[in-house]
Amino acid sequence: MYLTMFLSSVGFSIVIMSVWPYLQKIDPTADGSFLGWIIASYSIGQMVSSPLFGLWSNYRPRREPLLVSTAISVAANCLYAYVHVPHSHNKYYMLSARALVGFGAGNHSKMYVSEGDIDHVAVVAINFLFFVILFVFAVFETIATPLTMDMYCWTRKEAVFYNGIILIVVGIESVIVFMVVKILAKKTGERAMLHGGLLIVLVGFFILLPWGKKLPNIQWQEIKNNSIPRTTYTEMVMPFWSWQLPANHTAEPVGCPISQSWCLNTPMIYLAQYISSDILIGLGYPVCHVMSYTLYSKILGPKPQGTYMGWLTSSGSGARILGPVFVSQVYTHLGPRWAFSLICGIVVASLLLLEIVYKRLIAFSVRYGRMQEENC
């Protein structure tokens, strides 16, 4: 099962970084708004199939739904590999392929029967916080490729390659965090760790806001003789970033497309900002993710709590649906300043909620013991 999840995550990571260049290549009519639906379709499929596979597992041997879901995932990925073949409507084939991949991934969550007297206010609060955590991370992974192509004049190939390197570093960072966070939680408590993780994520997105005065290079697709000189790569980044990308000798248009009107008045996000944000979000996200599951399981108690776990899975799937759609729409039409400011506002709201319910986020055994003492 660990191997299955590992391979599934590897495949997801490969696709998520390359989906925007791939979409542009197979169907030039697709814009940034449609990218959000492409990425969200995975979670839509997963949300639909999770209860179906869970019900199947309750009445039949669990090998059956596992084999069927794996077969669907393989077939869907094959379809995704060949969506460039049709002569038209390629973006809709791509949408269907990603939805089927998500449908096949619906068996990754298992449902059990719930029991016990549970604090439903705490349950709802954790579901909302988990939604926010998955929402902001879905925004982060969705916007990475188009943002770097717009801001740094990276080609499709460069964007996939360099974001892939960044993703590797963030992945290694997350593995280290996963190993350390449980040890720290024993000293500080899960609630404090969740609070700290959300603060780190907030700082990460705050840093990502456009703060400078320099505008991004504009991609004048309609004009052959570009009247705006293209600056070199090192001029676009902070002074201490001395390394330089290879020169781009292709005819592929690069820069911020003129169809996005905000490119004409929104300052660029420097590479130092982007990488700093990646590091902080890569640190805060795994902390929040682990602490959410830990708190949730403790609130639910020692017995299997499948219905409630199904709610948590649905919250995560809903976040991964709305996050890509939200950021693609806002980023395309209003730009990064609005997109990341709204994300900061959402994280602040989640921090306020955490403060309100902080005292109720306690283990089931502790709450049950207090109730017994009050009854006595």
CSV table of C-alpha atoms in Angstrom, one decimal:
chain,number,residue,atom,x,y,z
A,1,MET,CA,0.0,0.0,0.0
A,2,TYR,CA,2.9,2.3,0.7
A,3,LEU,CA,4.4,1.6,-2.7
A,4,THR,CA,1.0,2.2,-4.4
A,5,MET,CA,0.6,5.5,-2.7
A,6,PHE,CA,4.2,6.5,-3.5
A,7,LEU,CA,3.9,5.7,-7.2
A,8,SER,CA,0.5,7.5,-7.3
A,9,SER,CA,2.1,10.6,-5.7
A,10,VAL,CA,5.1,10.5,-8.1
A,11,GLY,CA,2.7,10.4,-11.1
A,12,PHE,CA,0.6,13.3,-9.6
A,13,SER,CA,3.8,15.4,-9.1
A,14,ILE,CA,4.9,14.8,-12.7
A,15,VAL,CA,1.6,15.9,-14.1
A,16,ILE,CA,0.9,18.9,-11.9
A,17,MET,CA,4.1,20.7,-13.0
A,18,SER,CA,3.6,20.0,-16.7
A,19,VAL,CA,-0.1,20.3,-17.1
A,20,TRP,CA,-0.1,24.0,-18.2
A,21,PRO,CA,2.6,23.7,-20.9
A,22,TYR,CA,1.0,20.5,-22.1
A,23,LEU,CA,-2.4,22.1,-22.3
A,24,GLN,CA,-1.0,25.1,-24.2
A,25,LYS,CA,0.7,22.7,-26.7
A,26,ILE,CA,-2.3,20.5,-27.4
A,27,ASP,CA,-4.9,23.2,-27.6
A,28,PRO,CA,-3.9,26.9,-28.1
A,29,THR,CA,-7.5,27.9,-27.4
A,30,ALA,CA,-7.2,27.0,-23.7
A,31,ASP,CA,-6.5,29.9,-21.4
A,32,GLY,CA,-5.5,30.1,-17.7
A,33,SER,CA,-9.1,29.9,-16.6
A,34,PHE,CA,-9.5,26.5,-18.2
A,35,LEU,CA,-6.4,25.3,-16.4
A,36,GLY,CA,-8.2,25.6,-13.1
A,37,TRP,CA,-10.9,23.2,-14.3
A,38,ILE,CA,-8.3,20.8,-15.6
A,39,ILE,CA,-6.7,20.5,-12.2
A,40,ALA,CA,-10.0,20.6,-10.3
A,41,SER,CA,-11.3,17.7,-12.4
A,42,TYR,CA,-9.0,15.3,-10.6
A,43,SER,CA,-10.6,16.0,-7.3
A,44,ILE,CA,-14.1,16.0,-8.8
A,45,GLY,CA,-13.6,12.5,-9.9
A,46,GLN,CA,-12.1,11.5,-6.6
A,47,MET,CA,-15.0,13.1,-4.7
A,48,VAL,CA,-17.5,11.1,-6.8
A,49,SER,CA,-15.7,7.8,-6.5
A,50,SER,CA,-14.6,7.8,-2.9
A,51,PRO,CA,-18.0,6.9,-1.4
A,52,LEU,CA,-18.6,4.3,-4.1
A,53,PHE,CA,-15.4,2.5,-3.5
A,54,GLY,CA,-15.9,2.8,0.2
A,55,LEU,CA,-19.4,1.1,-0.1
A,56,TRP,CA,-17.9,-1.6,-2.3
A,57,SER,CA,-15.2,-2.3,0.2
A,58,ASN,CA,-17.8,-2.8,2.9
A,59,TYR,CA,-19.5,-5.7,1.1
A,60,ARG,CA,-16.8,-7.3,-1.0
A,61,PRO,CA,-13.1,-8.2,-0.7
A,62,ARG,CA,-11.1,-5.0,-0.7
A,63,ARG,CA,-8.8,-6.4,-3.4
A,64,GLU,CA,-11.6,-5.9,-5.9
A,65,PRO,CA,-12.1,-2.2,-5.7
A,66,LEU,CA,-8.3,-1.7,-5.4
A,67,LEU,CA,-7.7,-3.6,-8.6
A,68,VAL,CA,-10.5,-1.8,-10.4
A,69,SER,CA,-9.4,1.6,-9.3
A,70,THR,CA,-5.8,0.9,-10.3
A,71,ALA,CA,-7.0,-0.3,-13.8
A,72,ILE,CA,-9.0,2.9,-14.2
A,73,SER,CA,-6.0,5.0,-13.2
A,74,VAL,CA,-3.8,3.2,-15.7
A,75,ALA,CA,-6.3,3.6,-18.6
A,76,ALA,CA,-6.9,7.3,-17.7
A,77,ASN,CA,-3.2,8.1,-17.7
A,78,CYS,CA,-2.9,6.4,-21.1
A,79,LEU,CA,-5.7,8.6,-22.4
A,80,TYR,CA,-3.9,11.6,-20.9
A,81,ALA,CA,-0.8,10.7,-22.8
A,82,TYR,CA,-2.6,10.7,-26.1
A,83,VAL,CA,-5.0,13.7,-25.8
A,84,HIS,CA,-2.8,15.5,-28.4
A,85,VAL,CA,-3.9,13.0,-31.2
A,86,PRO,CA,-7.5,14.3,-31.9
A,87,HIS,CA,-7.7,17.2,-34.3
A,88,SER,CA,-10.0,19.3,-32.2
A,89,HIS,CA,-11.5,19.7,-28.7
A,90,ASN,CA,-8.2,18.4,-27.2
A,91,LYS,CA,-8.7,20.4,-24.0
A,92,TYR,CA,-11.9,18.6,-23.3
A,93,TYR,CA,-10.2,15.2,-23.8
A,94,MET,CA,-7.6,16.3,-21.3
A,95,LEU,CA,-10.3,17.4,-18.8
A,96,SER,CA,-12.0,14.0,-19.1
A,97,ALA,CA,-8.7,12.1,-18.7
A,98,ARG,CA,-7.8,14.0,-15.5
A,99,ALA,CA,-11.3,13.4,-14.1
A,100,LEU,CA,-10.9,9.7,-14.8
A,101,VAL,CA,-7.5,9.6,-13.1
A,102,GLY,CA,-9.2,11.2,-10.0
A,103,PHE,CA,-12.0,8.7,-10.2
A,104,GLY,CA,-9.4,5.9,-10.0
A,105,ALA,CA,-7.7,7.6,-7.1
A,106,GLY,CA,-11.0,7.5,-5.1
A,107,ASN,CA,-10.0,4.2,-3.4
A,108,HIS,CA,-7.1,5.8,-1.5
A,109,SER,CA,-9.4,6.7,1.4
A,110,LYS,CA,-11.1,4.0,3.4
A,111,MET,CA,-14.5,4.4,5.2
A,112,TYR,CA,-15.5,2.8,8.5
A,113,VAL,CA,-18.5,2.9,10.8
A,114,SER,CA,-18.6,5.7,13.3
A,115,GLU,CA,-19.4,5.5,17.0
A,116,GLY,CA,-19.2,7.6,20.1
A,117,ASP,CA,-20.3,10.9,21.6
A,118,ILE,CA,-18.2,13.4,19.6
A,119,ASP,CA,-17.9,17.2,19.8
A,120,HIS,CA,-19.4,18.2,16.5
A,121,VAL,CA,-18.3,21.8,16.8
A,122,ALA,CA,-14.7,20.6,16.9
A,123,VAL,CA,-15.3,18.2,14.0
A,124,VAL,CA,-16.7,21.0,11.8
A,125,ALA,CA,-13.9,23.3,12.8
A,126,ILE,CA,-11.2,20.8,11.8
A,127,ASN,CA,-13.0,20.0,8.5
A,128,PHE,CA,-13.0,23.8,7.7
A,129,LEU,CA,-9.3,24.2,8.7
A,130,PHE,CA,-8.4,21.1,6.6
A,131,PHE,CA,-10.4,22.6,3.7
A,132,VAL,CA,-8.3,25.8,4.0
A,133,ILE,CA,-5.0,23.9,4.2
A,134,LEU,CA,-5.8,21.9,1.1
A,135,PHE,CA,-7.2,24.9,-0.7
A,136,VAL,CA,-4.1,27.1,-0.3
A,137,PHE,CA,-1.8,24.2,-1.3
A,138,ALA,CA,-3.9,23.5,-4.4
A,139,VAL,CA,-3.5,27.2,-5.2
A,140,PHE,CA,0.2,27.0,-4.7
A,141,GLU,CA,0.7,23.9,-7.0
A,142,THR,CA,-1.7,25.2,-9.7
A,143,ILE,CA,-0.2,28.6,-10.1
A,144,ALA,CA,3.5,27.7,-10.0
A,145,THR,CA,4.1,27.0,-13.7
A,146,PRO,CA,2.0,29.8,-15.2
A,147,LEU,CA,3.3,32.3,-12.7
A,148,THR,CA,7.0,31.6,-13.4
A,149,MET,CA,6.4,31.7,-17.2
A,150,ASP,CA,4.7,35.1,-16.9
A,151,MET,CA,7.2,36.6,-14.4
A,152,TYR,CA,10.6,35.2,-15.6
A,153,CYS,CA,10.1,34.7,-19.3
A,154,TRP,CA,10.6,31.0,-18.9
A,155,THR,CA,9.6,28.7,-21.8
A,156,ARG,CA,7.4,25.8,-21.2
A,157,LYS,CA,10.3,23.5,-21.0
A,158,GLU,CA,12.2,25.7,-18.6
A,159,ALA,CA,9.1,26.2,-16.4
A,160,VAL,CA,8.6,22.5,-16.0
A,161,PHE,CA,12.3,21.8,-15.4
A,162,TYR,CA,13.0,24.5,-12.8
A,163,ASN,CA,9.7,24.1,-11.0
A,164,GLY,CA,10.4,20.4,-10.9
A,165,ILE,CA,13.7,21.1,-9.2
A,166,ILE,CA,11.9,23.4,-6.7
A,167,LEU,CA,9.3,20.7,-6.1
A,168,ILE,CA,12.0,18.1,-5.4
A,169,VAL,CA,13.6,20.4,-2.8
A,170,VAL,CA,10.1,21.2,-1.2
A,171,GLY,CA,9.4,17.4,-1.2
A,172,ILE,CA,12.6,16.7,0.7
A,173,GLU,CA,11.8,19.5,3.1
A,174,SER,CA,8.4,18.1,3.7
A,175,VAL,CA,9.8,14.6,4.4
A,176,ILE,CA,12.1,16.1,7.1
A,177,VAL,CA,9.2,18.1,8.5
A,178,PHE,CA,7.0,14.9,8.7
A,179,MET,CA,9.7,13.2,10.7
A,180,VAL,CA,10.3,16.1,13.1
A,181,VAL,CA,6.8,17.4,13.6
A,182,LYS,CA,5.5,14.5,15.7
A,183,ILE,CA,8.5,14.9,18.1
A,184,LEU,CA,7.9,18.6,18.5
A,185,ALA,CA,4.1,18.1,18.9
A,186,LYS,CA,4.8,16.0,22.1
A,187,LYS,CA,6.4,19.1,23.6
A,188,THR,CA,4.2,21.9,22.3
A,189,GLY,CA,0.9,20.1,21.6
A,190,GLU,CA,-0.9,19.6,18.3
A,191,ARG,CA,-3.0,22.8,18.5
A,192,ALA,CA,0.1,25.0,18.9
A,193,MET,CA,1.8,23.2,16.0
A,194,LEU,CA,-1.3,23.7,13.8
A,195,HIS,CA,-1.4,27.4,14.7
A,196,GLY,CA,2.3,27.8,13.9
A,197,GLY,CA,2.0,26.0,10.6
A,198,LEU,CA,-0.9,28.3,9.5
A,199,LEU,CA,1.2,31.3,10.4
A,200,ILE,CA,4.1,30.0,8.3
A,201,VAL,CA,1.8,29.5,5.4
A,202,LEU,CA,0.4,33.0,5.8
A,203,VAL,CA,3.9,34.5,5.8
A,204,GLY,CA,4.7,32.5,2.7
A,205,PHE,CA,1.8,33.9,0.7
A,206,PHE,CA,2.4,37.4,2.1
A,207,ILE,CA,5.9,37.4,0.8
A,208,LEU,CA,4.6,36.3,-2.6
A,209,LEU,CA,2.7,39.6,-3.0
A,210,PRO,CA,4.1,42.0,-5.7
A,211,TRP,CA,6.1,44.6,-3.7
A,212,GLY,CA,8.5,46.1,-6.2
A,213,LYS,CA,8.2,48.7,-9.0
A,214,LYS,CA,9.6,46.7,-11.9
A,215,LEU,CA,6.9,45.4,-14.3
A,216,PRO,CA,7.2,41.9,-15.9
A,217,ASN,CA,8.2,41.6,-19.5
A,218,ILE,CA,5.2,41.8,-21.8
A,219,GLN,CA,4.5,39.1,-24.4
A,220,TRP,CA,3.5,41.0,-27.5
A,221,GLN,CA,2.1,38.1,-29.6
A,222,GLU,CA,0.5,40.4,-32.2
A,223,ILE,CA,3.7,42.5,-32.8
A,224,LYS,CA,6.6,40.9,-34.6
A,225,ASN,CA,9.0,43.8,-34.0
A,226,ASN,CA,8.9,44.0,-30.2
A,227,SER,CA,9.2,47.7,-29.2
A,228,ILE,CA,10.0,46.8,-25.5
A,229,PRO,CA,13.5,45.4,-25.1
A,230,ARG,CA,13.7,42.1,-23.3
A,231,THR,CA,15.8,42.3,-20.2
A,232,THR,CA,18.3,39.5,-19.3
A,233,TYR,CA,17.4,36.9,-16.8
A,234,THR,CA,19.7,38.3,-14.1
A,235,GLU,CA,18.2,41.8,-14.4
A,236,MET,CA,14.8,40.4,-13.5
A,237,VAL,CA,15.8,38.9,-10.2
A,238,MET,CA,17.2,40.2,-7.0
A,239,PRO,CA,20.9,41.2,-7.1
A,240,PHE,CA,22.2,38.3,-5.1
A,241,TRP,CA,20.9,35.8,-7.6
A,242,SER,CA,23.9,35.6,-9.9
A,243,TRP,CA,23.2,32.4,-11.9
A,244,GLN,CA,21.5,32.7,-15.2
A,245,LEU,CA,19.3,30.4,-17.3
A,246,PRO,CA,20.4,29.3,-20.8
A,247,ALA,CA,19.5,31.7,-23.6
A,248,ASN,CA,16.2,31.0,-25.3
A,249,HIS,CA,16.7,30.6,-29.0
A,250,THR,CA,13.2,29.2,-29.7
A,251,ALA,CA,10.4,31.1,-31.4
A,252,GLU,CA,8.1,30.4,-28.5
A,253,PRO,CA,6.6,33.6,-27.1
A,254,VAL,CA,7.6,34.3,-23.5
A,255,GLY,CA,6.7,36.8,-20.9
A,256,CYS,CA,3.4,38.1,-19.5
A,257,PRO,CA,0.7,37.8,-22.2
A,258,ILE,CA,-0.9,41.1,-23.2
A,259,SER,CA,-4.3,39.4,-22.9
A,260,GLN,CA,-3.8,39.6,-19.1
A,261,SER,CA,-4.4,43.4,-18.6
A,262,TRP,CA,-2.8,43.3,-15.1
A,263,CYS,CA,0.6,42.7,-16.7
A,264,LEU,CA,0.7,46.3,-17.7
A,265,ASN,CA,0.4,47.7,-14.1
A,266,THR,CA,1.3,45.0,-11.6
A,267,PRO,CA,4.9,44.7,-10.4
A,268,MET,CA,6.7,41.5,-11.0
A,269,ILE,CA,7.4,38.9,-8.3
A,270,TYR,CA,11.1,38.5,-8.0
A,271,LEU,CA,12.6,35.0,-8.1
A,272,ALA,CA,13.9,35.5,-4.5
A,273,GLN,CA,10.3,36.1,-3.4
A,274,TYR,CA,9.0,33.1,-5.2
A,275,ILE,CA,11.7,30.7,-3.8
A,276,SER,CA,11.3,32.1,-0.3
A,277,SER,CA,7.6,31.5,-0.5
A,278,ASP,CA,8.1,28.0,-1.8
A,279,ILE,CA,10.3,27.2,1.2
A,280,LEU,CA,7.9,28.6,3.7
A,281,ILE,CA,4.8,27.0,2.2
A,282,GLY,CA,6.7,23.7,2.0
A,283,LEU,CA,7.4,24.0,5.7
A,284,GLY,CA,4.0,25.1,6.9
A,285,TYR,CA,1.8,22.8,4.7
A,286,PRO,CA,3.1,19.4,6.1
A,287,VAL,CA,2.8,20.7,9.6
A,288,CYS,CA,-0.8,21.7,9.1
A,289,HIS,CA,-1.6,18.5,7.2
A,290,VAL,CA,-0.2,16.2,9.9
A,291,MET,CA,-1.6,18.1,12.8
A,292,SER,CA,-5.1,18.3,11.2
A,293,TYR,CA,-5.3,14.5,10.9
A,294,THR,CA,-3.8,14.0,14.4
A,295,LEU,CA,-6.3,16.3,16.1
A,296,TYR,CA,-9.2,14.9,14.1
A,297,SER,CA,-8.4,11.3,15.1
A,298,LYS,CA,-8.0,12.3,18.7
A,299,ILE,CA,-11.3,14.2,18.7
A,300,LEU,CA,-13.1,11.3,17.2
A,301,GLY,CA,-11.8,8.8,19.7
A,302,PRO,CA,-10.2,5.3,19.6
A,303,LYS,CA,-12.9,3.5,17.6
A,304,PRO,CA,-13.1,3.5,13.8
A,305,GLN,CA,-14.8,6.7,12.6
A,306,GLY,CA,-15.5,6.2,8.9
A,307,THR,CA,-18.3,8.6,8.3
A,308,TYR,CA,-16.4,11.4,9.9
A,309,MET,CA,-13.3,10.5,8.0
A,310,GLY,CA,-15.4,10.6,4.8
A,311,TRP,CA,-16.3,14.1,5.7
A,312,LEU,CA,-12.7,15.0,6.0
A,313,THR,CA,-11.9,13.4,2.7
A,314,SER,CA,-14.7,15.3,1.1
A,315,SER,CA,-13.4,18.6,2.6
A,316,GLY,CA,-10.0,18.0,1.1
A,317,SER,CA,-11.5,17.0,-2.3
A,318,GLY,CA,-13.7,20.1,-2.3
A,319,ALA,CA,-10.7,22.3,-1.6
A,320,ARG,CA,-8.7,20.8,-4.4
A,321,ILE,CA,-11.7,21.5,-6.7
A,322,LEU,CA,-12.3,25.1,-5.7
A,323,GLY,CA,-8.6,26.0,-5.2
A,324,PRO,CA,-7.5,25.6,-8.9
A,325,VAL,CA,-10.7,27.1,-10.2
A,326,PHE,CA,-10.4,30.1,-7.9
A,327,VAL,CA,-6.8,30.9,-8.5
A,328,SER,CA,-7.0,30.4,-12.3
A,329,GLN,CA,-9.9,32.8,-12.6
A,330,VAL,CA,-8.6,35.5,-10.2
A,331,TYR,CA,-5.0,35.3,-11.4
A,332,THR,CA,-6.0,35.5,-15.1
A,333,HIS,CA,-8.4,38.4,-14.7
A,334,LEU,CA,-7.1,40.3,-11.7
A,335,GLY,CA,-3.5,39.2,-11.3
A,336,PRO,CA,-1.3,37.9,-8.5
A,337,ARG,CA,-1.8,40.8,-6.1
A,338,TRP,CA,-5.5,40.1,-5.8
A,339,ALA,CA,-5.1,36.3,-5.9
A,340,PHE,CA,-2.5,36.1,-3.1
A,341,SER,CA,-4.2,38.9,-1.0
A,342,LEU,CA,-7.4,36.9,-1.0
A,343,ILE,CA,-5.5,33.8,0.0
A,344,CYS,CA,-3.9,35.7,2.9
A,345,GLY,CA,-7.4,36.8,4.0
A,346,ILE,CA,-8.6,33.2,4.0
A,347,VAL,CA,-5.7,32.0,6.1
A,348,VAL,CA,-6.2,34.9,8.6
A,349,ALA,CA,-9.9,33.8,8.9
A,350,SER,CA,-8.8,30.2,9.6
A,351,LEU,CA,-6.4,31.5,12.3
A,352,LEU,CA,-9.3,33.4,13.9
A,353,LEU,CA,-11.5,30.3,13.8
A,354,LEU,CA,-8.7,28.2,15.4
A,355,GLU,CA,-8.5,30.8,18.2
A,356,ILE,CA,-12.2,30.6,18.8
A,357,VAL,CA,-12.4,26.7,19.0
A,358,TYR,CA,-8.9,26.3,20.5
A,359,LYS,CA,-10.1,24.9,23.8
A,360,ARG,CA,-12.5,22.5,22.2
A,361,LEU,CA,-9.8,20.7,20.1
A,362,ILE,CA,-9.0,18.1,22.7
A,363,ALA,CA,-8.8,14.3,22.7
A,364,PHE,CA,-12.1,12.3,23.0
A,365,SER,CA,-10.7,10.6,26.1
A,366,VAL,CA,-10.1,13.9,27.8
A,367,ARG,CA,-13.5,15.3,26.9
A,368,TYR,CA,-15.2,12.1,28.0
A,369,GLY,CA,-13.3,12.1,31.3
A,370,ARG,CA,-14.5,15.7,31.9
A,371,MET,CA,-18.1,14.8,31.1
A,372,GLN,CA,-17.9,11.9,33.6
A,373,GLU,CA,-16.5,14.2,36.3
A,374,GLU,CA,-19.3,16.7,35.7
A,375,ASN,CA,-21.9,14.0,35.9
A,376,CYS,CA,-20.5,12.8,39.2
